[in-house]
């Protein structure tokens, strides 16, 4: 089987809440997502998606995804999409770095492999564990009172795991964590995610101020070294996210005992192939994972579901249903949250079909 064309579509995904705010005064009102269609000489097409969290979160941005895809695509025409190891080597030979650019193509080729095998991707990634898996809800940065009230609203929708967006002014962040912790019930999980927003001295101070709160601390500072220093000053369970961008960083973190949990984002590491490699290593080492992406719509939510549902439950901390945060559906067949939980599609491949009436004309199509 050969790839005969690669097309990219731009689709805007507005947020139900109007905007999403995190550390450093950053916010997004409308997500700029890119849907990729990989077509083959067998008449089978695969679908992928990449959606950076704006340009200021990771070294990734929406126009960069499309520019990079247009650069990469000509070198992939004629390649076999079902040979995912070879395909990833080819992408890494054609373009150094830029893992998020490669992610949507890798995702689309997993979709094709599943359709060829007549199996859902969850089966190809190791097999479905149980009926469904738990989700977390990100609580956009706001006043302590409004964040506490938002947690109560999302619990009413079935969520029991909450990730607070902190990384702002330290005194207010301490109030945010205490205000939301007061809303927690037995069995709930609370994570304070600073998204790199604290200086090391601030993070040490905040971790000390919440030492009696049942809360996880996630990615307090920008660099790995700062995070490691904070980790060594606190006994709260510790999550690393932004700095865990490849397998080598996982190994380094394990060696330093730098974290209890990692946040594994599909596009941050370059697609499902590399995310699975990291996932399987973490399973072997006993590192618990949140499995998600930087953002996205129905196609990314489906890909998250296949990877998360094939992860042993005791090693899956949480996952994310991004398609419930946005007002636009870019594909049919994506999993929908039920009572705070999600399940991977039973259909072959990713189980999604783009809504081309929503996507409009392609930004480019390379044959
Ligand atoms: Mg995070």
Coordinates of C-alpha atoms and ligand atoms in Angstrom, one line a residue:
X1 CA 0.0 0.0 0.0
X2 CA 1.2 3.5 -0.9
X3 CA 0.4 7.0 0.3
X4 CA -1.0 8.9 -2.8
X5 CA -2.0 12.2 -1.2
X6 CA -1.8 14.2 2.0
X7 CA -4.3 17.0 2.6
X8 CA -4.6 19.5 5.5
X9 CA -7.6 21.4 6.7
X10 CA -7.9 24.2 9.2
X11 CA -10.8 24.2 11.6
X12 CA -11.6 26.6 14.4
X13 CA -12.8 25.1 17.7
X14 CA -14.4 27.7 20.0
X15 CA -14.7 26.9 23.7
X16 CA -18.0 26.4 25.6
X17 CA -16.6 28.4 28.5
X18 CA -15.6 31.3 26.1
X19 CA -11.9 31.1 27.0
X20 CA -9.3 28.9 28.6
X21 CA -6.7 30.6 30.9
X22 CA -3.5 29.1 32.3
X23 CA -0.2 30.3 33.7
X24 CA 1.7 33.5 32.8
X25 CA -1.5 35.3 31.7
X26 CA -1.9 33.0 28.7
X27 CA -5.4 32.3 27.3
X28 CA -7.1 30.9 24.2
X29 CA -10.6 31.7 23.0
X30 CA -10.8 29.7 19.8
X31 CA -8.5 26.7 19.1
X32 CA -6.9 26.6 15.7
X33 CA -6.8 22.9 14.8
X34 CA -5.4 21.1 11.7
X35 CA -7.0 17.9 10.4
X36 CA -4.9 15.7 8.1
X37 CA -6.2 13.2 5.5
X38 CA -3.8 10.6 4.3
X39 CA -5.1 8.8 1.2
X40 CA -3.8 5.6 -0.3
X41 CA -3.8 3.6 -3.6
X42 CA -6.0 1.0 -1.8
X43 CA -8.8 3.5 -1.5
X44 CA -8.4 3.7 2.3
X45 CA -8.0 7.1 3.9
X46 CA -6.7 7.8 7.4
X47 CA -7.5 10.8 9.6
X48 CA -5.3 12.7 12.1
X49 CA -5.4 16.0 14.0
X50 CA -3.0 18.4 15.7
X51 CA -4.0 21.3 17.8
X52 CA -1.3 23.3 19.8
X53 CA -2.5 25.1 22.9
X54 CA -1.8 28.5 21.2
X55 CA 1.8 29.5 20.3
X56 CA 3.0 30.2 23.9
X57 CA 2.6 26.8 25.5
X58 CA 5.1 24.4 23.9
X59 CA 7.5 25.0 20.9
X60 CA 4.5 24.6 18.6
X61 CA 1.9 26.7 16.9
X62 CA -1.0 26.1 14.5
X63 CA 0.5 27.7 11.4
X64 CA 3.7 25.9 12.1
X65 CA 1.9 22.6 12.0
X66 CA 0.5 23.3 8.6
X67 CA 3.7 24.8 7.2
X68 CA 5.6 21.8 8.5
X69 CA 3.1 19.4 7.1
X70 CA 3.4 21.0 3.6
X71 CA 7.2 20.7 3.9
X72 CA 7.1 17.0 5.0
X73 CA 4.2 15.7 2.8
X74 CA 6.0 15.4 -0.6
X75 CA 8.7 13.1 1.0
X76 CA 5.9 10.7 2.2
X77 CA 4.1 10.2 -1.1
X78 CA 4.7 6.6 -2.1
X79 CA 5.6 5.4 1.4
X80 CA 3.6 2.5 3.0
X81 CA 1.4 4.0 5.8
X82 CA 1.0 0.6 7.5
X83 CA 4.7 0.3 8.2
X84 CA 4.7 2.8 11.0
X85 CA 8.3 2.2 12.3
X86 CA 9.7 2.9 8.8
X87 CA 7.3 5.8 8.3
X88 CA 8.5 7.5 11.5
X89 CA 12.1 6.9 10.6
X90 CA 11.4 8.5 7.2
X91 CA 9.7 11.6 8.9
X92 CA 12.7 12.0 11.2
X93 CA 15.1 11.8 8.3
X94 CA 13.1 14.4 6.3
X95 CA 12.7 16.8 9.2
X96 CA 14.7 17.2 12.4
X97 CA 12.6 17.8 15.5
X98 CA 9.1 19.4 15.2
X99 CA 7.4 16.3 16.7
X100 CA 3.9 18.0 16.6
X101 CA 4.1 18.4 12.9
X102 CA 4.6 14.6 12.5
X103 CA 1.9 13.6 15.0
X104 CA -1.1 14.0 12.8
X105 CA 0.4 12.0 10.0
X106 CA 1.4 9.2 12.4
X107 CA -2.1 9.3 13.8
X108 CA -3.7 9.1 10.4
X109 CA -1.5 6.1 9.5
X110 CA -2.6 4.2 12.6
X111 CA -6.1 4.8 11.4
X112 CA -5.2 3.3 8.1
X113 CA -3.5 0.3 9.8
X114 CA -6.6 -0.3 11.9
X115 CA -8.8 -0.2 8.8
X116 CA -6.5 -2.6 6.9
X117 CA -6.5 -5.0 9.9
X118 CA -10.3 -4.5 10.6
X119 CA -9.4 -3.7 14.2
X120 CA -9.8 -0.7 16.4
X121 CA -6.5 1.1 17.2
X122 CA -7.0 0.2 20.9
X123 CA -6.6 -3.5 20.0
X124 CA -3.4 -2.8 18.0
X125 CA -2.0 -0.7 20.9
X126 CA -2.4 -3.7 23.3
X127 CA -6.1 -4.3 23.9
X128 CA -9.0 -2.7 25.7
X129 CA -8.9 -2.7 29.6
X130 CA -12.4 -2.8 31.1
X131 CA -15.4 -0.8 29.8
X132 CA -14.1 2.7 30.1
X133 CA -11.5 4.9 31.8
X134 CA -11.6 8.1 34.0
X135 CA -11.2 11.6 32.7
X136 CA -10.0 14.8 34.4
X137 CA -11.5 18.2 34.0
X138 CA -9.1 21.2 33.6
X139 CA -10.3 24.1 35.6
X140 CA -9.4 27.4 33.8
X141 CA -7.5 29.9 35.9
X142 CA -9.9 32.3 37.7
X143 CA -10.6 33.7 41.2
X144 CA -10.4 31.1 43.9
X145 CA -14.2 31.3 44.5
X146 CA -15.1 30.8 40.8
X147 CA -12.6 27.9 40.4
X148 CA -14.2 26.2 43.5
X149 CA -17.7 26.8 42.0
X150 CA -16.6 25.4 38.6
X151 CA -15.3 22.3 40.3
X152 CA -18.7 21.7 41.8
X153 CA -20.4 22.2 38.4
X154 CA -18.1 19.7 36.7
X155 CA -18.5 17.2 39.5
X156 CA -22.2 17.3 38.8
X157 CA -21.4 16.2 35.3
X158 CA -19.6 13.1 36.6
X159 CA -15.9 14.2 36.9
X160 CA -14.1 13.3 40.0
X161 CA -10.6 14.4 39.0
X162 CA -9.8 18.1 38.7
X163 CA -6.7 19.9 37.4
X164 CA -6.5 23.4 38.6
X165 CA -4.7 25.9 36.3
X166 CA -2.4 27.8 38.7
X167 CA 1.1 29.2 37.9
X168 CA -0.1 32.7 38.6
X169 CA 0.6 35.0 41.6
X170 CA 1.8 32.7 44.4
X171 CA -0.5 34.1 47.2
X172 CA -3.5 33.8 45.0
X173 CA -2.5 30.3 43.8
X174 CA -2.3 29.2 47.5
X175 CA -5.8 30.5 48.0
X176 CA -7.0 28.8 44.8
X177 CA -5.7 25.4 46.0
X178 CA -7.2 25.8 49.4
X179 CA -10.6 27.0 48.1
X180 CA -10.9 24.1 45.7
X181 CA -9.6 21.5 48.2
X182 CA -12.5 22.5 50.5
X183 CA -14.8 21.3 47.7
X184 CA -13.2 17.8 47.4
X185 CA -15.1 14.7 48.4
X186 CA -13.7 11.2 49.3
X187 CA -12.4 9.6 46.1
X188 CA -11.7 12.9 44.3
X189 CA -8.3 13.7 42.9
X190 CA -6.9 17.3 42.9
X191 CA -3.9 18.4 40.8
X192 CA -2.5 21.9 40.9
X193 CA -0.9 22.4 37.5
X194 CA 1.4 25.5 37.3
X195 CA 2.3 24.9 33.6
X196 CA 5.9 26.1 34.2
X197 CA 4.6 29.4 35.7
X198 CA 6.3 29.5 39.0
X199 CA 9.9 30.6 39.8
X200 CA 11.7 28.0 41.9
X201 CA 11.5 29.9 45.2
X202 CA 7.7 30.5 44.6
X203 CA 7.1 26.9 43.9
X204 CA 8.9 25.8 47.1
X205 CA 6.9 28.3 49.1
X206 CA 3.6 27.3 47.6
X207 CA 4.3 23.6 48.0
X208 CA 5.1 24.2 51.7
X209 CA 1.9 26.3 52.1
X210 CA -0.3 23.4 50.8
X211 CA 1.7 20.6 52.6
X212 CA -1.5 19.6 54.5
X213 CA -3.7 19.5 51.3
X214 CA -4.3 16.3 49.5
X215 CA -3.0 17.7 46.2
X216 CA -0.6 16.7 43.4
X217 CA 1.9 19.4 42.1
X218 CA 2.3 19.4 38.3
X219 CA 5.2 21.1 36.4
X220 CA 5.8 24.0 38.8
X221 CA 8.7 25.6 36.8
X222 CA 10.1 25.9 33.3
X223 CA 13.2 23.8 33.5
X224 CA 13.7 20.2 34.5
X225 CA 16.4 21.2 37.0
X226 CA 14.1 23.7 38.7
X227 CA 11.3 21.1 38.9
X228 CA 13.7 18.6 40.4
X229 CA 14.8 21.0 43.1
X230 CA 11.1 21.7 44.0
X231 CA 10.4 18.0 44.0
X232 CA 13.2 17.5 46.5
X233 CA 11.6 20.1 48.8
X234 CA 8.0 18.7 48.9
X235 CA 6.4 15.5 49.9
X236 CA 3.3 16.1 47.7
X237 CA 3.0 13.7 44.8
X238 CA 4.6 15.2 41.7
X239 CA 3.7 15.3 38.0
X240 CA 6.0 16.3 35.2
X241 CA 4.5 17.4 31.9
X242 CA 6.0 20.1 29.6
X243 CA 9.6 18.8 30.1
X244 CA 8.7 15.2 29.3
X245 CA 9.0 15.5 25.6
X246 CA 10.7 12.3 24.6
X247 CA 11.8 8.9 25.9
X248 CA 15.2 10.1 27.0
X249 CA 13.5 12.6 29.4
X250 CA 11.4 9.8 30.9
X251 CA 14.5 7.8 31.6
X252 CA 16.2 10.8 33.1
X253 CA 13.2 11.5 35.3
X254 CA 13.0 7.9 36.5
X255 CA 16.8 7.8 37.2
X256 CA 16.4 11.0 39.3
X257 CA 13.1 9.9 40.9
X258 CA 11.9 13.3 39.6
X259 CA 8.2 12.4 39.4
X260 CA 5.5 10.0 40.4
X261 CA 3.3 10.7 37.3
X262 CA 4.0 11.9 33.8
X263 CA 1.7 13.7 31.5
X264 CA 2.0 12.1 28.1
X265 CA 0.7 14.2 25.3
X266 CA 0.5 12.6 21.8
X267 CA 1.7 15.5 19.7
X268 CA 4.3 16.6 22.3
X269 CA 6.2 13.4 21.6
X270 CA 5.5 13.1 17.8
X271 CA 2.4 10.8 17.5
X272 CA 0.9 7.5 18.6
X273 CA 3.9 5.4 17.7
X274 CA 6.3 7.3 20.0
X275 CA 3.6 7.9 22.7
X276 CA 3.0 4.1 22.7
X277 CA 6.8 3.5 23.2
X278 CA 6.8 5.9 26.2
X279 CA 3.6 4.4 27.5
X280 CA 4.9 0.9 27.4
X281 CA 8.2 1.9 29.1
X282 CA 6.2 3.6 31.8
X283 CA 4.0 0.5 32.3
X284 CA 7.2 -1.6 32.7
X285 CA 8.7 0.9 35.2
X286 CA 5.5 1.5 37.1
X287 CA 5.2 5.2 36.2
X288 CA 1.6 6.4 36.2
X289 CA 0.4 8.5 33.3
X290 CA -2.1 11.1 32.3
X291 CA -2.7 10.4 28.6
X292 CA -3.9 13.3 26.4
X293 CA -2.7 15.9 23.9
X294 CA -2.1 19.7 23.9
X295 CA -5.7 20.2 22.7
X296 CA -8.0 19.1 19.9
X297 CA -11.4 18.1 18.7
X298 CA -13.1 14.7 17.9
X299 CA -10.2 13.1 16.1
X300 CA -7.6 13.8 18.8
X301 CA -10.1 12.8 21.5
X302 CA -10.6 9.5 19.7
X303 CA -6.8 8.9 19.4
X304 CA -6.4 9.7 23.2
X305 CA -9.2 7.2 23.9
X306 CA -7.5 4.4 22.0
X307 CA -4.1 4.9 23.8
X308 CA -5.7 5.5 27.2
X309 CA -8.1 2.5 27.0
X310 CA -5.2 0.2 26.0
X311 CA -3.2 1.3 29.1
X312 CA -3.4 -0.9 32.3
X313 CA -5.9 0.9 34.6
X314 CA -3.6 1.0 37.6
X315 CA -1.1 3.0 35.5
X316 CA -3.6 5.3 33.9
X317 CA -4.0 8.4 36.2
X318 CA -6.5 10.2 33.9
X319 CA -7.1 11.2 30.3
X320 CA -8.9 14.1 28.6
X321 CA -12.1 14.4 26.5
X322 CA -11.2 17.6 24.6
X323 CA -14.2 17.3 22.3
X324 CA -16.5 18.2 25.2
X325 CA -14.7 21.5 25.8
X326 CA -15.4 22.9 22.3
X327 CA -18.5 23.9 20.4
X328 CA -17.6 22.5 17.0
X329 CA -17.5 18.8 16.1
X330 CA -14.9 18.1 13.4
X331 CA -15.7 14.3 13.0
X332 CA -18.4 11.8 13.4
X333 CA -18.0 8.6 15.5
X334 CA -15.8 10.1 18.3
X335 CA -16.3 8.8 21.8
X336 CA -18.5 11.0 24.1
X337 CA -18.0 11.3 27.8
X338 CA -20.4 9.5 30.1
X339 CA -20.4 10.1 33.8
X340 CA -16.8 11.4 33.8
X341 CA -15.5 8.5 31.8
X342 CA -14.7 7.7 28.1
X343 CA -14.3 4.5 26.0
X344 CA -12.4 3.9 22.7
X345 CA -14.5 3.3 19.6
X346 CA -15.2 -0.3 18.6
X347 CA -15.0 0.5 14.9
X348 CA -11.8 -0.3 12.8
X349 CA -9.0 2.3 13.0
X350 CA -9.7 5.4 15.0
X351 CA -13.4 5.1 14.3
X352 CA -13.9 8.7 13.2
X353 CA -15.0 10.3 9.9
X354 CA -14.3 14.0 9.3
X355 CA -17.2 16.3 8.8
X356 CA -15.9 17.8 5.6
X357 CA -18.8 20.3 5.5
X358 CA -17.3 21.7 8.7
X359 CA -13.7 21.5 7.5
X360 CA -14.3 23.3 4.2
X361 CA -11.6 23.4 1.5
X362 CA -8.1 22.0 2.2
X363 CA -5.3 24.4 3.1
X364 CA -3.2 22.2 0.8
X365 CA -3.3 18.8 -0.9
X366 CA 0.0 17.2 -2.0
X367 CA -0.2 14.3 -4.5
Ligands
LIG1 MG1 0.0 19.8 32.6

